[in-house]
Short mmCIF file of C-alpha atoms and ligand atoms in Angstrom, two decimals:
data_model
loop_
_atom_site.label_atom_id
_atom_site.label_comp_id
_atom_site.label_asym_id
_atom_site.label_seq_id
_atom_site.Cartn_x
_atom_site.Cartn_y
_atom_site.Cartn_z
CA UNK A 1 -165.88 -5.22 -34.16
CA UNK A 2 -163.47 -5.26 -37.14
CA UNK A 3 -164.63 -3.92 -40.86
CA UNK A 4 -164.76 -7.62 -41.85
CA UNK A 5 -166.96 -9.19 -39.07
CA UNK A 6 -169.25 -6.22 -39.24
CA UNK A 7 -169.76 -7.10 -43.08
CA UNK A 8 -169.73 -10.83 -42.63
CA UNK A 9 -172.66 -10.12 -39.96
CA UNK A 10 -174.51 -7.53 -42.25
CA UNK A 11 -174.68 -10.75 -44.66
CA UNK A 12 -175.65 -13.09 -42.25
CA UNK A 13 -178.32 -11.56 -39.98
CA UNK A 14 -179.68 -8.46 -42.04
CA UNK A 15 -181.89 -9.09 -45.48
CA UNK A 16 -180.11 -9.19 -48.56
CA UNK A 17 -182.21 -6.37 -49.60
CA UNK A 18 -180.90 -3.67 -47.97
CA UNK A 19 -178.68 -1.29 -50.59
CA UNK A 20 -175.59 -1.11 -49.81
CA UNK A 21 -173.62 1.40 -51.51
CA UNK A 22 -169.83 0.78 -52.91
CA UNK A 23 -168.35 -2.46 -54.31
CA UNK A 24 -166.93 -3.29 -51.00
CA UNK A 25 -169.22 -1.62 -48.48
CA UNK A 26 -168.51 1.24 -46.10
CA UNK A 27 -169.25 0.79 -42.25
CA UNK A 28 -169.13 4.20 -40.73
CA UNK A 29 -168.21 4.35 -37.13
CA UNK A 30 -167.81 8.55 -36.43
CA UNK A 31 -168.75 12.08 -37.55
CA UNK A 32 -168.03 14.83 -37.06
CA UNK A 33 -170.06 18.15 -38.72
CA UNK A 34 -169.48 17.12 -42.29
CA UNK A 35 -166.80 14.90 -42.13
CA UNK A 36 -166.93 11.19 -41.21
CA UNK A 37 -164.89 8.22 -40.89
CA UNK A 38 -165.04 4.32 -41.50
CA UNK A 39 -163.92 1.24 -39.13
CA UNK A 40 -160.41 2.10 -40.99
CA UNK A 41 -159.95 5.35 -39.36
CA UNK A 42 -160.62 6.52 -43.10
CA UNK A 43 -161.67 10.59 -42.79
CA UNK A 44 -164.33 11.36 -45.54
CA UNK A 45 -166.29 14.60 -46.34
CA UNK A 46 -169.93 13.29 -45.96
CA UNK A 47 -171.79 15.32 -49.18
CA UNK A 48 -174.67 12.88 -48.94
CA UNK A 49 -175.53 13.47 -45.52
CA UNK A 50 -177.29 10.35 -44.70
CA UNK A 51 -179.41 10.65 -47.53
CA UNK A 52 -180.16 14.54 -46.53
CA UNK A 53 -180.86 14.32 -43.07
CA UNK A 54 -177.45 15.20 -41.13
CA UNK A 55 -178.95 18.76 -41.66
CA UNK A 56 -176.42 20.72 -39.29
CA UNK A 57 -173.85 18.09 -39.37
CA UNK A 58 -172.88 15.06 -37.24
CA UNK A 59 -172.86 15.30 -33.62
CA UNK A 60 -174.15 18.80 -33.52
CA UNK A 61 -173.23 20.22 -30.19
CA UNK A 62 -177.04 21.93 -30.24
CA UNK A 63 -178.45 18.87 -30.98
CA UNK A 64 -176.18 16.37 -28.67
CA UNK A 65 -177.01 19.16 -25.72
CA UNK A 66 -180.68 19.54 -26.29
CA UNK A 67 -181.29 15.21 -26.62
CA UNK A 68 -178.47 14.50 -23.54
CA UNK A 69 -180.71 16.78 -21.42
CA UNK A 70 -183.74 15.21 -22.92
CA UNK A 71 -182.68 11.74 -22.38
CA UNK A 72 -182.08 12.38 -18.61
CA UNK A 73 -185.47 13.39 -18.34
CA UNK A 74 -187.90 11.75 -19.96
CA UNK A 75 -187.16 9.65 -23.15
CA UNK A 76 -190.74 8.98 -23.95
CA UNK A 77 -194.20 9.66 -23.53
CA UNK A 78 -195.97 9.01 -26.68
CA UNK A 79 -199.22 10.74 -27.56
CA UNK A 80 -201.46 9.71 -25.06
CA UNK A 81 -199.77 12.67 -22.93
CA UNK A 82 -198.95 16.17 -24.54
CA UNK A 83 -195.36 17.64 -23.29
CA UNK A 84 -193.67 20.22 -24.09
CA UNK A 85 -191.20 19.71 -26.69
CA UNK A 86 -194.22 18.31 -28.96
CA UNK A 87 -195.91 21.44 -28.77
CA UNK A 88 -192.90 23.68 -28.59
CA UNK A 89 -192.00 22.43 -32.40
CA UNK A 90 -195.47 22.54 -33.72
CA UNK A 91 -195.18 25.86 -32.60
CA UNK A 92 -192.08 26.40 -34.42
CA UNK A 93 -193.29 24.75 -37.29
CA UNK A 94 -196.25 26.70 -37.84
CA UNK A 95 -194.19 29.73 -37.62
CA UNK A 96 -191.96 28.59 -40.56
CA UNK A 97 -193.58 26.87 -42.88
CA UNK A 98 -195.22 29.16 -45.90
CA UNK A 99 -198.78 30.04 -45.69
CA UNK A 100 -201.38 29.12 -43.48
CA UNK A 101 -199.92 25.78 -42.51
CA UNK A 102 -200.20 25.32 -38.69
CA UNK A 103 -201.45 21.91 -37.31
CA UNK A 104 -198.37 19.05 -37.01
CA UNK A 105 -199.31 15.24 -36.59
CA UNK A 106 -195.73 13.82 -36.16
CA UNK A 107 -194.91 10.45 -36.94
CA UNK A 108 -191.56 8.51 -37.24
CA UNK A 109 -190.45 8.67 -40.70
CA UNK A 110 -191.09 10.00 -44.48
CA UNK A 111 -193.29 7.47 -44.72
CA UNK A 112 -195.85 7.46 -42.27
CA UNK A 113 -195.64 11.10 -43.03
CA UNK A 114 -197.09 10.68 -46.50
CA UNK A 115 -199.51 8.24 -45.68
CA UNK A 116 -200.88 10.42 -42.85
CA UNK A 117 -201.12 13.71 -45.36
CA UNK A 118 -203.04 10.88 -47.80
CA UNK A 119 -205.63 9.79 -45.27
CA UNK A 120 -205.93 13.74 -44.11
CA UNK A 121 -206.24 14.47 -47.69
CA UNK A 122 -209.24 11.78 -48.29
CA UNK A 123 -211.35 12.49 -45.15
CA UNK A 124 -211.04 16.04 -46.05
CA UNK A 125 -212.35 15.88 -49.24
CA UNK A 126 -214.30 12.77 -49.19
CA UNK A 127 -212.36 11.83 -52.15
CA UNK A 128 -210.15 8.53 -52.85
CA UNK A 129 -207.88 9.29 -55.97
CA UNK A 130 -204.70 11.18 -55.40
CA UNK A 131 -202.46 12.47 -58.63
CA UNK A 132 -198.86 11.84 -58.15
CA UNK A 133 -195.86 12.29 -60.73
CA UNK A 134 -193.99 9.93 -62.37
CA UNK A 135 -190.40 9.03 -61.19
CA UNK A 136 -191.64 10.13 -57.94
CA UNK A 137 -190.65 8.55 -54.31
CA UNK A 138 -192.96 8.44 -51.47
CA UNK A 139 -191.48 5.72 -49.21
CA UNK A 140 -191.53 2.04 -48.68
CA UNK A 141 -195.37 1.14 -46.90
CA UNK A 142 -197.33 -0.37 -48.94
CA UNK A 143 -199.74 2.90 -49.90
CA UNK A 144 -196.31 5.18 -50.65
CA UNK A 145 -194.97 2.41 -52.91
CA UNK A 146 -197.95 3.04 -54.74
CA UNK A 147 -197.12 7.08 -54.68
CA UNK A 148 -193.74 5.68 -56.04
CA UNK A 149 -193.07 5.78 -59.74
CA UNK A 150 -189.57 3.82 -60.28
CA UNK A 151 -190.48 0.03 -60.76
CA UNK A 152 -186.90 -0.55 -58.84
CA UNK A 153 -188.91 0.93 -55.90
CA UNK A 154 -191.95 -0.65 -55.85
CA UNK A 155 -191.31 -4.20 -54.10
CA UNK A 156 -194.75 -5.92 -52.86
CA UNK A 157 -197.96 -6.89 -54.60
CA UNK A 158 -199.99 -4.59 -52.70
CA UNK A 159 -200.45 -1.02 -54.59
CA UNK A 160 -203.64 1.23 -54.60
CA UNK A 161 -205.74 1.90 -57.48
CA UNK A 162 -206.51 5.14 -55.88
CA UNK A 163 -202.95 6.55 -57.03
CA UNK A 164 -202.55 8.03 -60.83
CA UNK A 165 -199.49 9.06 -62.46
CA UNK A 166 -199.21 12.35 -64.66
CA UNK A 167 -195.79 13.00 -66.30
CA UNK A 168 -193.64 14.70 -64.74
CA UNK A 169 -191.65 18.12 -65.41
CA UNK A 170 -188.40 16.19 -66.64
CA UNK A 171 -186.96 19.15 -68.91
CA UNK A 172 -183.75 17.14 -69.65
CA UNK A 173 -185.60 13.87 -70.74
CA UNK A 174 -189.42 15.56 -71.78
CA UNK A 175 -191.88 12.86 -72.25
CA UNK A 176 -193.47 15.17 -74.64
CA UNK A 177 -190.25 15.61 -76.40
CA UNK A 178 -190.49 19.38 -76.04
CA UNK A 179 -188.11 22.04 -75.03
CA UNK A 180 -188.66 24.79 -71.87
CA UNK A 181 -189.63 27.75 -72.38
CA UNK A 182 -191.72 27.02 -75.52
CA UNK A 183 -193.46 23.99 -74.51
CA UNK A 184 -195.83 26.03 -72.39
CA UNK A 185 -194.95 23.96 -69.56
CA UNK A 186 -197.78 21.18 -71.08
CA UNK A 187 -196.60 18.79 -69.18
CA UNK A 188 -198.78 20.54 -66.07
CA UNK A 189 -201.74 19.42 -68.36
CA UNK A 190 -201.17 16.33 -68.12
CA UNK A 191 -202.55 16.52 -64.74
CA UNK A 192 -206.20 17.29 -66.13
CA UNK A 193 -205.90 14.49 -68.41
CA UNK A 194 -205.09 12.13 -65.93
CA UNK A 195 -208.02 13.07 -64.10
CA UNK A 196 -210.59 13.23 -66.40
CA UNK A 197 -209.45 10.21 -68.01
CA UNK A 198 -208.29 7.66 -65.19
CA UNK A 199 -209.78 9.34 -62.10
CA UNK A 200 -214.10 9.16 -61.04
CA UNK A 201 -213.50 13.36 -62.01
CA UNK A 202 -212.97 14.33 -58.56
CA UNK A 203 -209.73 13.80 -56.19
CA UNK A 204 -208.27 14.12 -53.18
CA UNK A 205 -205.23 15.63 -54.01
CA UNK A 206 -202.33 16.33 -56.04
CA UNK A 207 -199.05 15.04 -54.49
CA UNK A 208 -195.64 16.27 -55.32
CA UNK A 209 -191.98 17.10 -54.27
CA UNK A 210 -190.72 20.37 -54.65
CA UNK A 211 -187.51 18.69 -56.46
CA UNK A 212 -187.55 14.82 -56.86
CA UNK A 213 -185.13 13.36 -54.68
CA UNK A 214 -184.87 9.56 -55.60
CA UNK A 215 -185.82 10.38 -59.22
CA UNK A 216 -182.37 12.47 -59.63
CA UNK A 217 -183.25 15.82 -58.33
CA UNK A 218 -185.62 16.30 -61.32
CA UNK A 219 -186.18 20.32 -60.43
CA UNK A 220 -189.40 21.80 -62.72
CA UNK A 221 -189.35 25.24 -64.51
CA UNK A 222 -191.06 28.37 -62.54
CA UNK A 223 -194.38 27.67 -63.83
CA UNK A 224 -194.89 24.24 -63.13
CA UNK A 225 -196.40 24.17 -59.71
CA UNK A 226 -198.60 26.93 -59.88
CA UNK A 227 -200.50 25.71 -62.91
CA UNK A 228 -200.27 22.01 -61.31
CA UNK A 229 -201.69 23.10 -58.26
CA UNK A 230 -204.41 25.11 -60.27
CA UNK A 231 -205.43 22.31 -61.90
CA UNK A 232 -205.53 19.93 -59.02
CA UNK A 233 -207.77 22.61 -56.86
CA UNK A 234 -210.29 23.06 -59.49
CA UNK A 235 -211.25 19.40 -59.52
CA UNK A 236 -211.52 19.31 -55.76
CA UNK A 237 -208.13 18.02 -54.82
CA UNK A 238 -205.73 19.82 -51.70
CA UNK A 239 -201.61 19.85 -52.77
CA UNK A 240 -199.62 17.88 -50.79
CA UNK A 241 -195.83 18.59 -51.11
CA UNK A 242 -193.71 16.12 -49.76
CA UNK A 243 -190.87 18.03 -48.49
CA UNK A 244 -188.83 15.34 -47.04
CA UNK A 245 -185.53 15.96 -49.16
CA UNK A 246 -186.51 19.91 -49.71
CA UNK A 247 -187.37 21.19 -46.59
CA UNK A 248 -184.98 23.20 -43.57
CA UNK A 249 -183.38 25.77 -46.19
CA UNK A 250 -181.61 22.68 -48.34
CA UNK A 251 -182.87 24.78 -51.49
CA UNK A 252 -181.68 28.16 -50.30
CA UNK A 253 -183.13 31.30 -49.74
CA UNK A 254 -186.48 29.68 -48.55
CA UNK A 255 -187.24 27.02 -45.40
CA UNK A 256 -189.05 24.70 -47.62
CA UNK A 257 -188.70 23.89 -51.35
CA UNK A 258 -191.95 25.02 -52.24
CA UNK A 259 -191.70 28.46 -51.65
CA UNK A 260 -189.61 28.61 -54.97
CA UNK A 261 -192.77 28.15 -57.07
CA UNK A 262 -194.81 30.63 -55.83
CA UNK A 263 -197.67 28.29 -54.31
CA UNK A 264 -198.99 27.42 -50.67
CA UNK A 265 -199.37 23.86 -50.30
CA UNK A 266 -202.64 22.25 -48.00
CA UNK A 267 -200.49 19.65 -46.55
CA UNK A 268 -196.82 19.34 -46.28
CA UNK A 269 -194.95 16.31 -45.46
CA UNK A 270 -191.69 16.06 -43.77
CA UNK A 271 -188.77 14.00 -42.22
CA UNK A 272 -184.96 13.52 -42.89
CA UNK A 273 -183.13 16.75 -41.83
CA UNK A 274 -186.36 17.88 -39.56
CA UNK A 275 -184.34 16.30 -36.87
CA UNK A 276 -180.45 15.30 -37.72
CA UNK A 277 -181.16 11.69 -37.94
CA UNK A 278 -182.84 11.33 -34.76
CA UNK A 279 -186.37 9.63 -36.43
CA UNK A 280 -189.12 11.75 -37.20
CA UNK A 281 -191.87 12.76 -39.79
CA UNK A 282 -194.60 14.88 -39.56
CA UNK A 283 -197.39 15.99 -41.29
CA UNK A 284 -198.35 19.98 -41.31
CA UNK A 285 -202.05 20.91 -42.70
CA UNK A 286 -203.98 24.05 -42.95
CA UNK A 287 -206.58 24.51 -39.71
CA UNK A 288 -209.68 23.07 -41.86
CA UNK A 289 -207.69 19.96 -43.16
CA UNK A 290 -206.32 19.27 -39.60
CA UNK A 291 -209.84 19.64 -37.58
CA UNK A 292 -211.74 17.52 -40.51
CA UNK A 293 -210.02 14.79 -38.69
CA UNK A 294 -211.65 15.51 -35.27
CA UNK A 295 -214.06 12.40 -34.41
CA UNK A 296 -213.21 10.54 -37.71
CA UNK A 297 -212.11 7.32 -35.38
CA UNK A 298 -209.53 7.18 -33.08
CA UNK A 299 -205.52 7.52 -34.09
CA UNK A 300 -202.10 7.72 -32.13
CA UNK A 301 -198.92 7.46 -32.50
CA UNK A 302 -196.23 5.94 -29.96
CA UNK A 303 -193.05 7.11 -30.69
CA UNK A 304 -194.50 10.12 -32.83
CA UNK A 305 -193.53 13.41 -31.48
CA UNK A 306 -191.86 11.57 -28.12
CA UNK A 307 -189.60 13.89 -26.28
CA UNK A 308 -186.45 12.57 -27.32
CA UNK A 309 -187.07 13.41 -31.39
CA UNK A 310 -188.46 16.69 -30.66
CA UNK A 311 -185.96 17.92 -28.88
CA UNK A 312 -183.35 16.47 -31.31
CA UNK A 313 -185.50 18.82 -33.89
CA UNK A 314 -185.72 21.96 -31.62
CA UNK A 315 -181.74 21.83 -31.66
CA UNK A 316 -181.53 21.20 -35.71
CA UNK A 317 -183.74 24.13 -36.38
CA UNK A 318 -181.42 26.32 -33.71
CA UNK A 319 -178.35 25.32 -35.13
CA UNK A 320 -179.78 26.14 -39.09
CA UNK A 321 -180.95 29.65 -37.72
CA UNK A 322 -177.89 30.14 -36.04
CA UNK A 323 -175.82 29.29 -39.20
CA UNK A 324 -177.33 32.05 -40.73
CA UNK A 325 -180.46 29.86 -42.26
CA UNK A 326 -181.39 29.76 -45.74
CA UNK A 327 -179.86 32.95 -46.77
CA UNK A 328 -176.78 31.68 -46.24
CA UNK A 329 -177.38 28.30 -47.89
CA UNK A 330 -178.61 30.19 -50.84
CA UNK A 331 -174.67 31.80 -51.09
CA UNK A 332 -173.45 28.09 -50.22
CA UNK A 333 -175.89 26.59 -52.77
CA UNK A 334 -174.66 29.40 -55.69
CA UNK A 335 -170.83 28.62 -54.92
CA UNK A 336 -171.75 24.72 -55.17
CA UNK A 337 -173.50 25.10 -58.05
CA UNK A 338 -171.10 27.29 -60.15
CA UNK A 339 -168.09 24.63 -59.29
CA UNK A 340 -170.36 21.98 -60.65
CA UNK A 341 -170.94 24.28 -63.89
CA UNK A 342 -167.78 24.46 -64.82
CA UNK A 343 -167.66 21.11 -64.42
CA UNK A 344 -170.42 20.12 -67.01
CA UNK A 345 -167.85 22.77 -69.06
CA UNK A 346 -165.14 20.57 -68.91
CA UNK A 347 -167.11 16.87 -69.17
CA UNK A 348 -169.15 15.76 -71.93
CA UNK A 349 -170.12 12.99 -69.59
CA UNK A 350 -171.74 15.22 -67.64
CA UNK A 351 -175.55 15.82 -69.72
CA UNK A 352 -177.14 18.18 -67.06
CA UNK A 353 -176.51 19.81 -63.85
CA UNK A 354 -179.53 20.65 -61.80
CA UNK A 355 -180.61 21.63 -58.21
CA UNK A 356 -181.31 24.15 -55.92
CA UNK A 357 -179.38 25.49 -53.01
CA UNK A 358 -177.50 23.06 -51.23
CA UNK A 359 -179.21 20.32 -53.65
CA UNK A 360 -177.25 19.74 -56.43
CA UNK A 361 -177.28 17.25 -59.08
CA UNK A 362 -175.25 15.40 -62.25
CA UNK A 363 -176.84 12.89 -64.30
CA UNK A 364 -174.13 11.56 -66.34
CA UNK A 365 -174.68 10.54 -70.36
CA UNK A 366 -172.36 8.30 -72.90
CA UNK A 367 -172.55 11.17 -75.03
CA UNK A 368 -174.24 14.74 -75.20
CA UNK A 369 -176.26 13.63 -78.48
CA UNK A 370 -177.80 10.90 -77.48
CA UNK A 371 -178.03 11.49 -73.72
CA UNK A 372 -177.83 7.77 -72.81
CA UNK A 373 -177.86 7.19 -69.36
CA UNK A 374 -174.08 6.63 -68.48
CA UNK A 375 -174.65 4.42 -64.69
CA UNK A 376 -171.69 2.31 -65.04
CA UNK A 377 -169.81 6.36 -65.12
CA UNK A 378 -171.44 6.90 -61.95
CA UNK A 379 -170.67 3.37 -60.63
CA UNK A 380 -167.17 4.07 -61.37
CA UNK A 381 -167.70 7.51 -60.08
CA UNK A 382 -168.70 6.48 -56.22
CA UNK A 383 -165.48 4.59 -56.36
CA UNK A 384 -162.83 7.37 -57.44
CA UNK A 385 -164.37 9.63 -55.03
CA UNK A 386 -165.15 7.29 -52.00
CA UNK A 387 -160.95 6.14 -52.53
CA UNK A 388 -160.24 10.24 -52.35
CA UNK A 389 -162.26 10.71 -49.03
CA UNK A 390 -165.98 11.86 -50.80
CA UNK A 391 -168.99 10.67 -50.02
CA UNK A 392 -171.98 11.32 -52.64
CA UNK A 393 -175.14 9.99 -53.31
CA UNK A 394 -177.02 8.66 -56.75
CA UNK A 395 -180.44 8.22 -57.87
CA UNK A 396 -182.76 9.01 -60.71
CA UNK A 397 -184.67 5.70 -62.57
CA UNK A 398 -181.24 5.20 -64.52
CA UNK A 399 -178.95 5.30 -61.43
CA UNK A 400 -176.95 7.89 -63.74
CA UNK A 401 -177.80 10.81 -61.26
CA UNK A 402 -175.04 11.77 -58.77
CA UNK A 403 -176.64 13.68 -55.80
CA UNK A 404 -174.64 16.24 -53.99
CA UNK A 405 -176.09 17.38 -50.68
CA UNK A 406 -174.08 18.29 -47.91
CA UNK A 407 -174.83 19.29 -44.54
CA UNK A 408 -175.64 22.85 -44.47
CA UNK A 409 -173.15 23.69 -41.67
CA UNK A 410 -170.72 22.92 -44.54
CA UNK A 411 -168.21 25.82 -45.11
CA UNK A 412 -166.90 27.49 -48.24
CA UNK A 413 -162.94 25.34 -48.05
CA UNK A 414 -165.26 22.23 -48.14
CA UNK A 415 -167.26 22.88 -50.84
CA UNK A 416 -164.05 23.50 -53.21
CA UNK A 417 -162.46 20.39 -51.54
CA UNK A 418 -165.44 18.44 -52.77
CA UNK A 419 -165.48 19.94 -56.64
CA UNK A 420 -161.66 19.18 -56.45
CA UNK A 421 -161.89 15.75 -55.32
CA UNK A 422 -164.74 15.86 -57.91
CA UNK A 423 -163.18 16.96 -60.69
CA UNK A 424 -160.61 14.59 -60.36
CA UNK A 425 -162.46 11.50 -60.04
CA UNK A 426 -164.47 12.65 -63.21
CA UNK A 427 -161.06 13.08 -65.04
CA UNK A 428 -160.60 9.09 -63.97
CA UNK A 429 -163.54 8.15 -65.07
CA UNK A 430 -162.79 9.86 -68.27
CA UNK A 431 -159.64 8.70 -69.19
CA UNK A 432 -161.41 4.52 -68.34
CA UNK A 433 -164.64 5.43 -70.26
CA UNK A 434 -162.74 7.27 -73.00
CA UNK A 435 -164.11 10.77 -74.63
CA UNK A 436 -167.29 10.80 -76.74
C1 LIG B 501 -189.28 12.67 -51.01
C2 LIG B 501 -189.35 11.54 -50.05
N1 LIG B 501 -190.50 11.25 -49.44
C3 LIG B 501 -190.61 10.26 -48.55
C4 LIG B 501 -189.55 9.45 -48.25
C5 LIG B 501 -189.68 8.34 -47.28
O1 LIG B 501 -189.03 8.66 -46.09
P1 LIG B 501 -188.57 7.52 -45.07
O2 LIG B 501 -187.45 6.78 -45.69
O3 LIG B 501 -188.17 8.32 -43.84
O4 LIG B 501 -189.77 6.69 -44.80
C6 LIG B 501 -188.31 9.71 -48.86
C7 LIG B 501 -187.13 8.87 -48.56
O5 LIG B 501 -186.14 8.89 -49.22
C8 LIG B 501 -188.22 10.77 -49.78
O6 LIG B 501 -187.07 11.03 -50.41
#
């Protein structure tokens, strides 16, 4: 099929409502580790990574090995039956995630991951209300649009009353108008407010991402979760960090996000680059969380933690080990991070940089002063760099957030490639915008 007939299809037989990124959209038909290329034969550097989740690149040799042996054997099973793959990662899983974390349910997506860790969270505790933050994203059932805080996310009629919003830890845009370090980090105290204001006094837990993805890779100061998480514990709640976008060394130095702020969550979701894009979530909980579900009322899964997905995920988490793991993605992150510095150096358009590890974001102003929100920059942005062979991402509640998150096979050429191609398109986008 041709670009055009795969577009005029995509119109005719798929909803409207699926976001399609670029003025003229971009059918992909190959990768290859972090490059790939469109129905044109088009080579691009892929820095968005299907939205995070080509962890160790496309086509991964480990993970095309370990899934074409799979395949021949058994593609599925689901739960009914326990095989070895399933166990083999929960295994694995146990072994790297931080504290006492050790018990997987595994689902199919971000999604059903969250609203598993919700329902664990509620019989645990016998509690209904969960605390999320603002400008947060869960996922797209019902019960996670209700997590969600970005009214462009939020489609349906259906959201729980159970779910509360406390501010979040937006240091570039405080909603208390203060500035880090001297605010105290209040806006953790918001938590207790929301609580003893909105909430029956006692809840079920205190949901968060490590860095928020969708929201524009909002990343809060040191302090943040451990107060947070304080707070949440002493009015009964367990922490549940959603570690879709965070998790398998993206943020450096650590496997999961988390471990940055110095605080061991109860229950931690996960999904995206668990398995390279095969589909997969799953939901890790401490020993008491996980056995409080034990005779509750019956549950399964059918494709959760089938054969095919596991082993796709065994090979990921061999392949980021054998790439030297998140030491290595730390040193990746750092070079990143420092090209998109001097960046922000050279364009006022650019209001703050932001990220950790391989996690890196821009959210783009008119002007330094004012810090508009600047998403017709980042509009014109994704075009200059799509036309130069880069693919990027965008987010945040003004769609002024670029998102840079490459596989993290990616090597130290391709990360200066990128900031070139980068710094380039920004000097377009200058020169059409004109200098503040
Ligand atoms: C932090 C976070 N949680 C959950 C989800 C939902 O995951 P999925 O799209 O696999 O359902 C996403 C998706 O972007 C996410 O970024």
């Amino acid at each position: 099929m041709d670009t055009q007939a795969i577009l005029d299809k995509q119109r005719q037989y798929l909803w409207p409502n699926h976001i399609l990124y670029y003025t003229d959209p971009l059918p992909l038909a190959h990768g290859d580790g972090v490059y790939v290329w469109d129905t044109n034969g088009k080579q691009y550097l892929d820095f968005f990574g299907g939205i995070l989740t080509t962890s160790v690149g496309h086509n991964n040799p480990h993970v095309v090995e370990r899934v074409r042996e799979q395949v021949g054997k058994l593609i599925h099973s689901s739960t009914l039956y326990p095989n070895e793959n399933h166990v083999a990662l929960a295994e694995k899983l146990a072994e790297i995630t931080p504290g006492r974390l050790q018990m997987s349910f595994f689902t199919n997506s971000g999604s059903e991951a969250n609203e598993t860790a919700i329902v664990a969270a509620q019989t645990y505790t016998d509690a209904r209300e969960i605390v999320a933050l603002r400008h947060a994203y869960s996922g797209r059932t019902s019960l996670t649009m209700s997590v969600t805080a970005h009214s462009t996310w939020k489609l349906g009629k259906s959201f729980s009353p159970d779910i509360k919003h406390a501010i979040n830890p937006y240091c570039y845009r405080c909603p208390l108008k203060l500035s880090y370090p001297s605010c105290g980090v209040a806006c953790a105290q918001d938590i207790e407010d929301v609580i003893r204001t909105t909430t029956s006094g006692r809840i079920a837990a205190f949901m968060a991402e490590p860095i928020q993805g969708v929201g524009g890779f909002i990343t809060p100061p040191p302090e943040y979760f451990e107060l947070a998480v304080e707070i949440a514990r002493h009015y009964g709640g367990v922490f549940i960090c959603d570690e879709v976008q965070t998790g398998f060394g993206r943020t450096g130095e650590h496997w999961f996000g988390i471990s940055h702020w110095n605080v061991e969550p109860d229950i931690m979701t996960m999904a995206k680059g668990i398995a390279n894009g095969m589909p997969m979530g799953n939901t890790i909980a401490v020993p008491e969380v996980a056995e409080a579900m034990a005779g509750k009322g019956l549950t399964l899964s059918t494709f959760g933690g089938n054969p095919t997905s596991t082993a796709a995920s065994l090979g990921t988490i061999e392949a980021l080990e054998e790439e030297g793991g998140p030491a290595r993605f730390a040193v990746l992150g750092d070079r990143l991070r420092a090209g998109m510095d001097r960046l922000w150096e050279k364009y006022p358009l650019i209001g703050d940089v932001r990220g950790k590890g391989l996690m890196q974001g821009i959210e783009m102003v008119t002007d330094r002063q004012s810090k508009e929100p600047a998403p017709k920059a980042v509009a014109q942005l994704f075009e200059e760099t799509r036309e130069r062979g880069l693919l990027i991402g965008k987010g945040g509640l003004y769609s002024n957030v670029i998102r840079i998150a490459p596989p993290m096979t990616v090597n130290e050429e391709q990360i200066d490639q990128a900031l070139e191609i980068l710094d380039y398109a920004l000097g377009v986008v200058h020169e059409t915008i004109g200098v503040p």
